[in-house]
Short mmCIF file of C-alpha atoms and ligand atoms in Angstrom, two decimals:
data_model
loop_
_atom_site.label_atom_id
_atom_site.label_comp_id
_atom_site.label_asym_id
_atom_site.label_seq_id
_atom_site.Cartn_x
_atom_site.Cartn_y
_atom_site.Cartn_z
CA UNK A 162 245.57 -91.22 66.65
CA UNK A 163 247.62 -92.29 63.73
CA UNK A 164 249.93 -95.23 63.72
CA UNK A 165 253.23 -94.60 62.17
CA UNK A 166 254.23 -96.85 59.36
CA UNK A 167 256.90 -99.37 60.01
CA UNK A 168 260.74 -98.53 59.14
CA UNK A 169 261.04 -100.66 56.37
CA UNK A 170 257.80 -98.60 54.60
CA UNK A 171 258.45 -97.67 50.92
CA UNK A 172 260.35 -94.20 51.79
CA UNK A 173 263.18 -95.93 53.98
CA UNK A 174 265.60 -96.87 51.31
CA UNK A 175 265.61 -92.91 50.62
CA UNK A 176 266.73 -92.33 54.34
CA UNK A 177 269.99 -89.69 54.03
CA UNK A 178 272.61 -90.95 51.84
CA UNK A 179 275.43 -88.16 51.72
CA UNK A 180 276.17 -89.60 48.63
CA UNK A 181 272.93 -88.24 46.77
CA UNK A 182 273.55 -86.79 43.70
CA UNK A 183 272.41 -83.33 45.42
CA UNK A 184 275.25 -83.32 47.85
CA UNK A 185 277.76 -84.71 45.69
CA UNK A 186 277.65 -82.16 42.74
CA UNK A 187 277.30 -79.44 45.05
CA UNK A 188 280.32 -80.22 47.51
CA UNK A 189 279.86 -76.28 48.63
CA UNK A 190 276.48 -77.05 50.15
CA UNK A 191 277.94 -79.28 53.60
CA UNK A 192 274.54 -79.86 54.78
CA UNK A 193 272.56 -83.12 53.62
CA UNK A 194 270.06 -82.24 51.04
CA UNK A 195 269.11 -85.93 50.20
CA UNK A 196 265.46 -85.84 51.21
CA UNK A 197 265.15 -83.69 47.76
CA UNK A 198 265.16 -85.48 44.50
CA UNK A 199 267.63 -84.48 41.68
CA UNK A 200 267.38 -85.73 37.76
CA UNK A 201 270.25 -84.54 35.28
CA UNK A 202 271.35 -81.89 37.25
CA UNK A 203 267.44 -80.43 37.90
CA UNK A 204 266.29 -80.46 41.40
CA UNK A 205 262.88 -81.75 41.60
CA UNK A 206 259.82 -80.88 44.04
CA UNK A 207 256.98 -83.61 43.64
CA UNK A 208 258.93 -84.72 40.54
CA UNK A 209 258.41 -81.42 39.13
CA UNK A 210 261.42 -78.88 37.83
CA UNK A 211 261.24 -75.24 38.82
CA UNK A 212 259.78 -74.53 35.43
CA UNK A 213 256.95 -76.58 35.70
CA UNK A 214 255.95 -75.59 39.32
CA UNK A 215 256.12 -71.90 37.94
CA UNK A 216 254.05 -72.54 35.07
CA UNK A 217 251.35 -74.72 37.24
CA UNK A 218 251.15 -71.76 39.18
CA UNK A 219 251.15 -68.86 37.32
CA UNK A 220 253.50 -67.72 39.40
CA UNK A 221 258.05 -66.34 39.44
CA UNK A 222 258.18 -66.69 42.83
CA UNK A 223 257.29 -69.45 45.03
CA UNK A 224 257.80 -71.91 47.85
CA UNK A 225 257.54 -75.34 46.42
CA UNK A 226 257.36 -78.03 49.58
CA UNK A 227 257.82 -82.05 48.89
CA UNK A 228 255.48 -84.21 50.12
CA UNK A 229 257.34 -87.12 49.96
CA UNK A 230 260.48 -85.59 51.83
CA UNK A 231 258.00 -84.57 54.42
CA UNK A 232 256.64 -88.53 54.53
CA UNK A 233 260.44 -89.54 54.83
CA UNK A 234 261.44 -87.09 57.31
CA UNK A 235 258.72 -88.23 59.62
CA UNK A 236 259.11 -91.91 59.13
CA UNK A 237 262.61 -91.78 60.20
CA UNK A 238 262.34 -89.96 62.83
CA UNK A 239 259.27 -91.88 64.08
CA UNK A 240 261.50 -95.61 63.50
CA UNK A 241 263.92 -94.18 66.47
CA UNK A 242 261.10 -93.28 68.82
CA UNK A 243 259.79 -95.74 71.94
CA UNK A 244 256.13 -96.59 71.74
CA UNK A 245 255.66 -94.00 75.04
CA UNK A 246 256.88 -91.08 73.07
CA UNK A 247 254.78 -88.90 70.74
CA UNK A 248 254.95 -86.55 67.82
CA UNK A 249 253.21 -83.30 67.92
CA UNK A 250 253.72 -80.86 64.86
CA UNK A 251 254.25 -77.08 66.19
CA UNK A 252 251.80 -75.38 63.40
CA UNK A 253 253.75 -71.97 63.95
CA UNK A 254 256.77 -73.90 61.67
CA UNK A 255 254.78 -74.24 58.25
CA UNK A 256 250.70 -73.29 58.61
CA UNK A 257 250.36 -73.68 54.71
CA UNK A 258 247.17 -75.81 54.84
CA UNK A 259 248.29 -78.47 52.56
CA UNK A 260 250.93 -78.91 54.70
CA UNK A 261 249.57 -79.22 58.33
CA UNK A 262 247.10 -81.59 56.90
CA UNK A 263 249.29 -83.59 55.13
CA UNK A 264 251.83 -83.95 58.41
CA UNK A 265 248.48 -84.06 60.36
CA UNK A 266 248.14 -87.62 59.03
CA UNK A 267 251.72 -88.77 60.31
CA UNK A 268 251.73 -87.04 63.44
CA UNK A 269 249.58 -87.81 66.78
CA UNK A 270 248.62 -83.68 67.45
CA UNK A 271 249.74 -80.68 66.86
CA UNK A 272 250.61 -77.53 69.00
CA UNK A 273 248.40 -73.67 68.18
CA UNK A 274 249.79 -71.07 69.82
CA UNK A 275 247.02 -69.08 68.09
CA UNK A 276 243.53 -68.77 67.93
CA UNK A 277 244.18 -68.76 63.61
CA UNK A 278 246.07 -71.85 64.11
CA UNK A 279 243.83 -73.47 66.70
CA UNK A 280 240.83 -73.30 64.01
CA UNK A 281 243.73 -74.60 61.35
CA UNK A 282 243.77 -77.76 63.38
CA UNK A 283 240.76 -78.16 64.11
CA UNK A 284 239.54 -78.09 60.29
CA UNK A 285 242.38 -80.80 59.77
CA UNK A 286 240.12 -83.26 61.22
CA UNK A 287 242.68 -83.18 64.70
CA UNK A 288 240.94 -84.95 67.42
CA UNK A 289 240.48 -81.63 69.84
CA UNK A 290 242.47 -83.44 72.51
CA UNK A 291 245.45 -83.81 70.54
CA UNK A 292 245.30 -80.14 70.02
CA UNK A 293 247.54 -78.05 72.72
CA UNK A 294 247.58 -74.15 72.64
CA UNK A 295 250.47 -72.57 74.17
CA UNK A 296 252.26 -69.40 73.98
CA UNK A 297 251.79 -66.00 75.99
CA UNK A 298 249.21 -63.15 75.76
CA UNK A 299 246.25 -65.36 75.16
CA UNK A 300 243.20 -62.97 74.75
CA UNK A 301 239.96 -64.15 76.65
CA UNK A 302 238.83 -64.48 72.91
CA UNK A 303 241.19 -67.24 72.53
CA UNK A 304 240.64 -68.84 75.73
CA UNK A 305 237.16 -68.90 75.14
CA UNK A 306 237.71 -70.67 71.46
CA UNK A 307 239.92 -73.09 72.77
CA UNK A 308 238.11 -74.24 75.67
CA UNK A 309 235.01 -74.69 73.82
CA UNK A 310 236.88 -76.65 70.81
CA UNK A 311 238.05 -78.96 73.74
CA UNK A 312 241.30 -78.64 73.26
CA UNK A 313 244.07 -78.50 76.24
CA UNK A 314 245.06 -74.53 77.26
CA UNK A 315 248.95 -74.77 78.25
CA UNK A 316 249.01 -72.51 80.50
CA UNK A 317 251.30 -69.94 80.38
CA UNK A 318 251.45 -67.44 83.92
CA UNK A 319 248.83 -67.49 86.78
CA UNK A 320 247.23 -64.57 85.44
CA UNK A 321 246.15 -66.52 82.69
CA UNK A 322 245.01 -69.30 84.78
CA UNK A 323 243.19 -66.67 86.96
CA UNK A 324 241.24 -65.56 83.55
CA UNK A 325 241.03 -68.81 82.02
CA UNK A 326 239.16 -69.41 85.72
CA UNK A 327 236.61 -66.83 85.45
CA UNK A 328 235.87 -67.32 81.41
CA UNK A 329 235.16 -71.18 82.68
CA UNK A 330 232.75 -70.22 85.37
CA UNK A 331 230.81 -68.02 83.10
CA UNK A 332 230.82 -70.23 80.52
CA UNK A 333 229.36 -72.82 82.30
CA UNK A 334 232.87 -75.18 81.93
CA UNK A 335 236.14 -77.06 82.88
CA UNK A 336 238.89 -76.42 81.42
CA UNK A 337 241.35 -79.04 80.04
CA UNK A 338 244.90 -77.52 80.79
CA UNK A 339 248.08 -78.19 81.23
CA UNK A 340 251.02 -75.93 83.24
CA UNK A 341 253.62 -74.47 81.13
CA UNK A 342 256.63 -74.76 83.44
CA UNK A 343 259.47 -72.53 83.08
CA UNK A 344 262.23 -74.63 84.60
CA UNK A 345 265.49 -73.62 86.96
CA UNK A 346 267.45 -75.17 84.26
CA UNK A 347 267.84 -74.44 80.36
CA UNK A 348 268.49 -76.11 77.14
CA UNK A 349 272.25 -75.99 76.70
CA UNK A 350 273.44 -75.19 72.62
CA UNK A 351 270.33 -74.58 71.86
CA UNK A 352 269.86 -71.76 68.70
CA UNK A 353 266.89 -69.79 70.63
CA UNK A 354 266.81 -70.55 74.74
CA UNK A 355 263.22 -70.46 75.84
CA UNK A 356 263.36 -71.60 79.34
CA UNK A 357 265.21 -71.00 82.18
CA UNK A 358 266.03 -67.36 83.96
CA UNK A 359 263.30 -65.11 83.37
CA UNK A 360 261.00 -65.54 80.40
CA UNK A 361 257.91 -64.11 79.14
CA UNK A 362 257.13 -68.27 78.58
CA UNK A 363 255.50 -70.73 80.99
CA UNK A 364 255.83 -70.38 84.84
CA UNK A 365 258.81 -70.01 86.88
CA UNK A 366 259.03 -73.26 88.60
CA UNK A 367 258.82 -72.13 91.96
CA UNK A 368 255.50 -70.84 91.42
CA UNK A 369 254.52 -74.09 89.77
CA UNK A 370 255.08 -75.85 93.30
CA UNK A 371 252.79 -73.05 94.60
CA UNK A 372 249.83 -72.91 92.34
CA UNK A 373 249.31 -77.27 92.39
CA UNK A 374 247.61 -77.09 95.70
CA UNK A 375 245.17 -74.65 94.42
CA UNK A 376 244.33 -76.01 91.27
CA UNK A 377 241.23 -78.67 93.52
CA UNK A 378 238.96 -75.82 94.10
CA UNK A 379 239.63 -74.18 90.47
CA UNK A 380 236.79 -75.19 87.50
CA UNK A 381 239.98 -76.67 85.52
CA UNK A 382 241.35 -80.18 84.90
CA UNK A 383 244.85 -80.71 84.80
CA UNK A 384 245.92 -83.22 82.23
CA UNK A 385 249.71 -82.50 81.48
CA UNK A 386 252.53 -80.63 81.64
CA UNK A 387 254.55 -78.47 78.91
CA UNK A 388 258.18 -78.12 79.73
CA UNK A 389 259.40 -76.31 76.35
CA UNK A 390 263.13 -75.12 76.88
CA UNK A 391 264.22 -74.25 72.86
CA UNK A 392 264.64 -74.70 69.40
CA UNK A 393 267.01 -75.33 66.95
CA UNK A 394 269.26 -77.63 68.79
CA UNK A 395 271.78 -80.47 66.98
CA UNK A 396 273.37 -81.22 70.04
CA UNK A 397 271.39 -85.09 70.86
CA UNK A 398 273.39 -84.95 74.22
CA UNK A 399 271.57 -81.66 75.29
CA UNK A 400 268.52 -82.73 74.21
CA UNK A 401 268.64 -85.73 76.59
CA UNK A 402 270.02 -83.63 79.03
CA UNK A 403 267.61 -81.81 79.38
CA UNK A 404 264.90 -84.69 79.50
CA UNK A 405 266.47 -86.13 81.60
CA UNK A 406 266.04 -83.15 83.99
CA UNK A 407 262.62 -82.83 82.81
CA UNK A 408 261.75 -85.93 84.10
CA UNK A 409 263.54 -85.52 87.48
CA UNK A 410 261.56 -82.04 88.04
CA UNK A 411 258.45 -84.12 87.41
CA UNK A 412 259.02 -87.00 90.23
CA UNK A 413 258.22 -83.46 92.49
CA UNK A 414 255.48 -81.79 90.65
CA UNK A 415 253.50 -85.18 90.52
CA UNK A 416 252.49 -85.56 94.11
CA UNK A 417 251.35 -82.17 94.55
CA UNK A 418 248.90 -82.85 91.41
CA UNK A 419 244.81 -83.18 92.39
CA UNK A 420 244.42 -85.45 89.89
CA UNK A 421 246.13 -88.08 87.73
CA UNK A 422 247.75 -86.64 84.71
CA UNK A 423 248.14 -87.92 81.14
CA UNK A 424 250.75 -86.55 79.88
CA UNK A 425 254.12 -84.46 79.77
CA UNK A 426 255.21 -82.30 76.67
CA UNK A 427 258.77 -82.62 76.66
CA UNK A 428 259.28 -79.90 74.26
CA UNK A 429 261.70 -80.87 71.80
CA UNK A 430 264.11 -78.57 69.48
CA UNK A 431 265.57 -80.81 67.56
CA UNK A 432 267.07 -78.28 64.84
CA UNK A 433 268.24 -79.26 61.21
CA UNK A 434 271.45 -78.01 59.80
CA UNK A 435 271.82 -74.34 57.67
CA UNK A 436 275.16 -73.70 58.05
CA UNK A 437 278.09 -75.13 56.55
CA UNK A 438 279.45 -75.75 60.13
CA UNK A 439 276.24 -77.64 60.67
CA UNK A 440 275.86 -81.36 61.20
CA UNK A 441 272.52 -82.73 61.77
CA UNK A 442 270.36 -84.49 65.03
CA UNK A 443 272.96 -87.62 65.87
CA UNK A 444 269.07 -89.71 65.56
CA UNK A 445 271.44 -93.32 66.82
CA UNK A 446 272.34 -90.94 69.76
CA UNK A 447 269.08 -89.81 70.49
CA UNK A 448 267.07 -93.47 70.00
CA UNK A 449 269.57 -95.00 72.21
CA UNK A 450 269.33 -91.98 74.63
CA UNK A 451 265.47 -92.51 74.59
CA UNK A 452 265.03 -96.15 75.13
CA UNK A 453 267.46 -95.45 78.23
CA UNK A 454 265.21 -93.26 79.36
CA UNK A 455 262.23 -94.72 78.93
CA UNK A 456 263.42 -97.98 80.38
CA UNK A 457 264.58 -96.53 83.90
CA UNK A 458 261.40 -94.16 84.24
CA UNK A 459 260.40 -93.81 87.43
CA UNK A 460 257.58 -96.26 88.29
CA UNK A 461 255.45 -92.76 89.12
CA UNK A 462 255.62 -91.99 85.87
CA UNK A 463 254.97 -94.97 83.59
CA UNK A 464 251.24 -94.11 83.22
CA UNK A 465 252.40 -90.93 81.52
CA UNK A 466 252.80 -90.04 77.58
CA UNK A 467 255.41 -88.01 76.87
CA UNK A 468 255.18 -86.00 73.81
CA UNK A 469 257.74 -84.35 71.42
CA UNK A 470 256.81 -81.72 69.94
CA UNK A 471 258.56 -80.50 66.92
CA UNK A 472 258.32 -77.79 64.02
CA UNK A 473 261.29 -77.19 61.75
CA UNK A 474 262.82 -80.76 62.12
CA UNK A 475 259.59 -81.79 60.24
CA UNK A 476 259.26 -79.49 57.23
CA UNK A 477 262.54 -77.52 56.89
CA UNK A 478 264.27 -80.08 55.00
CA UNK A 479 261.64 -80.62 52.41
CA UNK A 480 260.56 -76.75 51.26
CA UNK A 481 262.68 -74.61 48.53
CA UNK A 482 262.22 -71.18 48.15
CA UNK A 483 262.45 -70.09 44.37
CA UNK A 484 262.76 -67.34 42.60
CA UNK A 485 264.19 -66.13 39.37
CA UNK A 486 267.63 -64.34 37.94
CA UNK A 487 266.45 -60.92 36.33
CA UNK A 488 269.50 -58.96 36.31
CA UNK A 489 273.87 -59.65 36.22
CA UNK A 490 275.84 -56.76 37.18
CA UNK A 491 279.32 -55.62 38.13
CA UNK A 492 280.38 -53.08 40.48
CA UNK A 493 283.66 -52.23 41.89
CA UNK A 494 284.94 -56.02 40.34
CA UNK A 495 281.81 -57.59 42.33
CA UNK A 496 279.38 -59.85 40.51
CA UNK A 497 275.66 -59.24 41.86
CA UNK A 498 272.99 -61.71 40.61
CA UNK A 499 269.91 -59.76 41.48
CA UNK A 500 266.31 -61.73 41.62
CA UNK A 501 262.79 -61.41 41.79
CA UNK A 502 262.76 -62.46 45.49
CA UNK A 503 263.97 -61.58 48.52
CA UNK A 504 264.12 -61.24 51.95
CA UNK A 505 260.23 -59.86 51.88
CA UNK A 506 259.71 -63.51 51.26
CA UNK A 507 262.53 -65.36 52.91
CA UNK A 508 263.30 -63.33 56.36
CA UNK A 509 265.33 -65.93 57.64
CA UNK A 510 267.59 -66.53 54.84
CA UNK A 511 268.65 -62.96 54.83
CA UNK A 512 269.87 -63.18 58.26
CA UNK A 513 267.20 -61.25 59.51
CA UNK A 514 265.48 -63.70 61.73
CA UNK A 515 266.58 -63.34 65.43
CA UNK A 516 270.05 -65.09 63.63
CA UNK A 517 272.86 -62.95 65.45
CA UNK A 518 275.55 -63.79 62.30
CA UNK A 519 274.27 -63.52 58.72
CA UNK A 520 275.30 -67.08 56.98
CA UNK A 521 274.56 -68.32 54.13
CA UNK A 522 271.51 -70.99 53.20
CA UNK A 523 272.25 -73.76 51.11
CA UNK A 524 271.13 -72.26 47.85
CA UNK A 525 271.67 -73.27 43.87
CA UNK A 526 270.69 -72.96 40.49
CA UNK A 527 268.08 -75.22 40.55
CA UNK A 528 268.47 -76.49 36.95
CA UNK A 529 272.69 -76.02 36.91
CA UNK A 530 273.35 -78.48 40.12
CA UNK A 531 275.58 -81.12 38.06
CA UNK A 532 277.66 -77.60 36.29
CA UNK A 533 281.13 -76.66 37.83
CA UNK A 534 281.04 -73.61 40.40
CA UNK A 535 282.74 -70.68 39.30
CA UNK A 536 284.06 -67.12 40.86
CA UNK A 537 281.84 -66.36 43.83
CA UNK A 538 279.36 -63.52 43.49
CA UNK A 539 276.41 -61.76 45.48
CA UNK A 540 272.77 -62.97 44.99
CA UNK A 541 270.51 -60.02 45.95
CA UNK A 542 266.57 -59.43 46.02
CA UNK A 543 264.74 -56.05 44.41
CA UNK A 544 264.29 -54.34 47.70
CA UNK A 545 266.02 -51.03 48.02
CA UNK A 546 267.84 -52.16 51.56
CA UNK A 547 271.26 -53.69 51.71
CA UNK A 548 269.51 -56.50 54.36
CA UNK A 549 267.75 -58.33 51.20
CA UNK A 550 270.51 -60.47 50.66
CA UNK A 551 270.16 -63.83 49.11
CA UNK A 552 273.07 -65.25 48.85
CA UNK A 553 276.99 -63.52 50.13
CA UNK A 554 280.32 -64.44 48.68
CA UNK A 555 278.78 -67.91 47.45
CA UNK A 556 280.17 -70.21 44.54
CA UNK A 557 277.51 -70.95 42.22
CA UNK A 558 278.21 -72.34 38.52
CA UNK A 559 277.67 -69.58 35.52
CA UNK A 560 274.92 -67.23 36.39
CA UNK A 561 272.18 -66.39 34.00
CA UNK A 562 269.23 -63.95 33.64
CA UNK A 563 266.06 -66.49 33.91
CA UNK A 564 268.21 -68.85 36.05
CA UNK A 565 265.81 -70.73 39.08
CA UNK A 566 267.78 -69.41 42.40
CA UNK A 567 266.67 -72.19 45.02
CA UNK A 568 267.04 -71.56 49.25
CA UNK A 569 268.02 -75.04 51.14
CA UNK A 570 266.11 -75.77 54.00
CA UNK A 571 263.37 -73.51 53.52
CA UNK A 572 260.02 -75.73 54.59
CA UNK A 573 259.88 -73.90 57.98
CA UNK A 574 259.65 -70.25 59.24
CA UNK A 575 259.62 -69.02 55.45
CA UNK A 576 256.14 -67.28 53.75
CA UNK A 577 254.23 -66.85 56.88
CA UNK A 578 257.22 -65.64 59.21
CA UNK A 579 258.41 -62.51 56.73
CA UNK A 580 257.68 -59.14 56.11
CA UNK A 581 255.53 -60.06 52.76
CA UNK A 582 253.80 -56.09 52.12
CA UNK A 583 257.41 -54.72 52.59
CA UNK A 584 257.71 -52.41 49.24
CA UNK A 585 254.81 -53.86 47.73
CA UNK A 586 256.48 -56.72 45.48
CA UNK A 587 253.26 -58.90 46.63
CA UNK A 588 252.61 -61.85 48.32
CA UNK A 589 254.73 -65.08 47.38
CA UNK A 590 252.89 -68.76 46.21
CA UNK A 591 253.16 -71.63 47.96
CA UNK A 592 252.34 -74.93 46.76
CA UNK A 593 253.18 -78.56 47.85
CA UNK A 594 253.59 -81.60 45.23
C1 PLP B 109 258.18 -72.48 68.10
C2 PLP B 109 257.82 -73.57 69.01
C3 PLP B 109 258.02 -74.90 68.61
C4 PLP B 109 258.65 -75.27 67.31
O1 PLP B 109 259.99 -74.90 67.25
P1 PLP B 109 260.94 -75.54 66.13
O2 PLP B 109 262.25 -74.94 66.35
O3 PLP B 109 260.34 -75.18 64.81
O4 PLP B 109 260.91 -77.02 66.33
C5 PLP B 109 257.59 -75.88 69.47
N1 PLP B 109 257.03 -75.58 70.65
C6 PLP B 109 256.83 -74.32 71.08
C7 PLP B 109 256.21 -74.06 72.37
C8 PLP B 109 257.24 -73.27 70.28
O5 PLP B 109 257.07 -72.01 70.69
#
């Protein structure tokens, strides 16, 4: 397990300023950009312009990730959290090698919810232990994998349990797992609700209470327990909220338990902001929320670690997408700024990603963020479908064929979660500096 650095490590003075340079010359752009670096006007990714990043790859069209913003996003984060809480990275957010491994080192596990992303961790040098797999429809393949990597099977409905059972007995083994519990209550304001009501995730409380008994005479081991209840929440309050209750639900599950447990996922879903109307994690809120918390825990569960585990709030902050101007054109007094990329690369910013309003990203011209903004226009992609939209009704300064058209926010849920063979424009680069 990895130590996080103190606060006052060399990326603390570059904590959020709202002042940065960024967010001051692009007033249009209400969401903090300041873990991204900006000289004369050029953003920068690992020091490097657009330019450069597109001529050390080869490549027009790429997601360029900072490796420092990652570093600072982490640190801070980790400087408001008590000593009983840890990280966990949720690989599903960002899987580009370079980048689990390099949050691997910051973080204390990560979370699969794949056999692909199991053996991703695993080749990060992960301790196995530190490595939960959750997520429904695990085949017997992947229980197999994962119980002989040693890592912990969150368990997800007592089917699963009942097959996880039988692959352990003819294996020869025990299973490490944990119980997925889908809880009475849900995460309030949260973007994406994943607990609470009926869900294909985790099982329904009630059932919880039934199965404990029965876990004594099973070949498993019960470690922990996985309470995950959504994503892409700002709202600190809810987030303790719903810990709170977390913890509360636990006080019952833990005496029906046939053995000691070490620890309780408390999900997380800390979200970052997209939207104009956005404001980020209150993290003052939160750390005081937390040492509350921690300081009135139930003396039943002291001996436990309780785990956050995160994905977006991580990486979102610190990955562009770019991608290049080819075309300017009017039509019916519309300006459309048409580019090499689109939503075949960037699902999420065209709207198309379970997001029930299409907004718009924070985007720019990557080498044009100190020019004025003029008439808005429409920033498109080259797929023949009105849904690859870049950009709608958005001020940018003068637009230019060979301009670098950056997408905010883009380290999470970008390459890996959109449709990339969709009318054959090929794959996009990734790279982080
Ligand atoms: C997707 C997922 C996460 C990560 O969600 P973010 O919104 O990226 O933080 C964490 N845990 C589980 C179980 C998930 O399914």
């Amino acid at each position: 397990m990895k130590t996080p650095e103190p606060a006052d490590s060399q990326f603390a003075p570059s904590i959020p300023d709202p002042l940065s340079p960024l967010f001051a010359t692009q007033p249009q752009l209400a969401v903090p950009l300041s873990y991204l670096r900006t000289v004369d006007g050029v953003l920068q990714i690992g020091g490097k312009s657009m330019q450069q990043i597109a001529d050390l790859l080869s490549q027009q069209r790429f997601y360029a990730y900072d490796r420092q913003a990652i570093s600072m996003k982490i640190h801070q984060l980790r400087s408001k959290m008590p000593a009983q809480l840890k990280l966990h990275y949720a690989i599903k957010a960002n899987p580009y090698l370079p980048v689990v491994q390099h949050v691997g080192t910051l973080v204390d596990g990560f979370d699969v919810a794949s056999q692909g992303e199991l053996l991703l961790a695993l080749q990060t040098g992960m301790q196995a232990l530190q490595i939960s797999f959750a997520g429904p429809g695990k085949t017997d393949t992947e229980l197999l994998a994962a119980m002989t990597a040693g890592c912990c099977v969150h368990v997800e409905s007592a089917g699963e349990l009942q097959r996880l059972c039988g692959i352990a007995t003819q294996s020869g083994q025990t299973a490490t797992i944990a119980l997925r519990v889908n809880p009475e209550f849900e995460l309030k304001a949260a973007g994406m609700k994943m607990a609470g009501g009926a869900k294909a995730f985790g099982i329904d409380q009630q059932q919880v209470f039934e199965l404990l008994p029965k876990l004594a005479a099973m070949p498993v081991k019960l470690v922990g327990f996985h309470l995950y209840c959504g994503s892409q929440n700002l709202q600190a309050e809810a987030i303790l909220q719903t810990q709170q209750q977390i913890i509360h639900l636990l006080q019952q599950l833990l005496p029906l338990c046939p053995a000691s447990l070490q620890f309780v996922n408390l999900g997380g879903g800390l979200g970052v902001p997209y939207y104009t109307s956005d404001r980020a994690v209150d993290l003052e809120l939160l750390a005081a929320g937390w040492t509350q918390l921690f300081e009135q825990l139930p003396a039943d569960l002291q001996h436990l670690e309780f785990i956050l585990e995160l994905g977006r709030y991580l990486v979102a902050e610190a990955g562009v997408y770019a991608c290049k101007v080819v075309d300017i054109k009017q039509s019916h007094a519309q300006t459309f700024v048409v580019c090499n990329g689109g939503m075949h690369h960037h699902l999420a910013n065209s709207g198309n990603f379970g997001q029930v309003i299409r907004r718009n990203y924070p985007v720019a011209f990557a080498d044009k963020l100190d020019q004025p903004l003029v008439a808005p226009v429409q920033v498109a992609g080259p797929l023949c479908t009105p849904l690859d939209v870049l950009a709608d009704k958005i001020q940018l300064p003068q637009a230019a064929v060979g301009d670098w058209f950056v997408v905010f926010q883009s380290g999470a849920y970008g390459a890996t979660a959109s449709p990339q063979a969709f009318l054959g424009h090929g794959a996009v680069a990734e790279i982080l500096l």
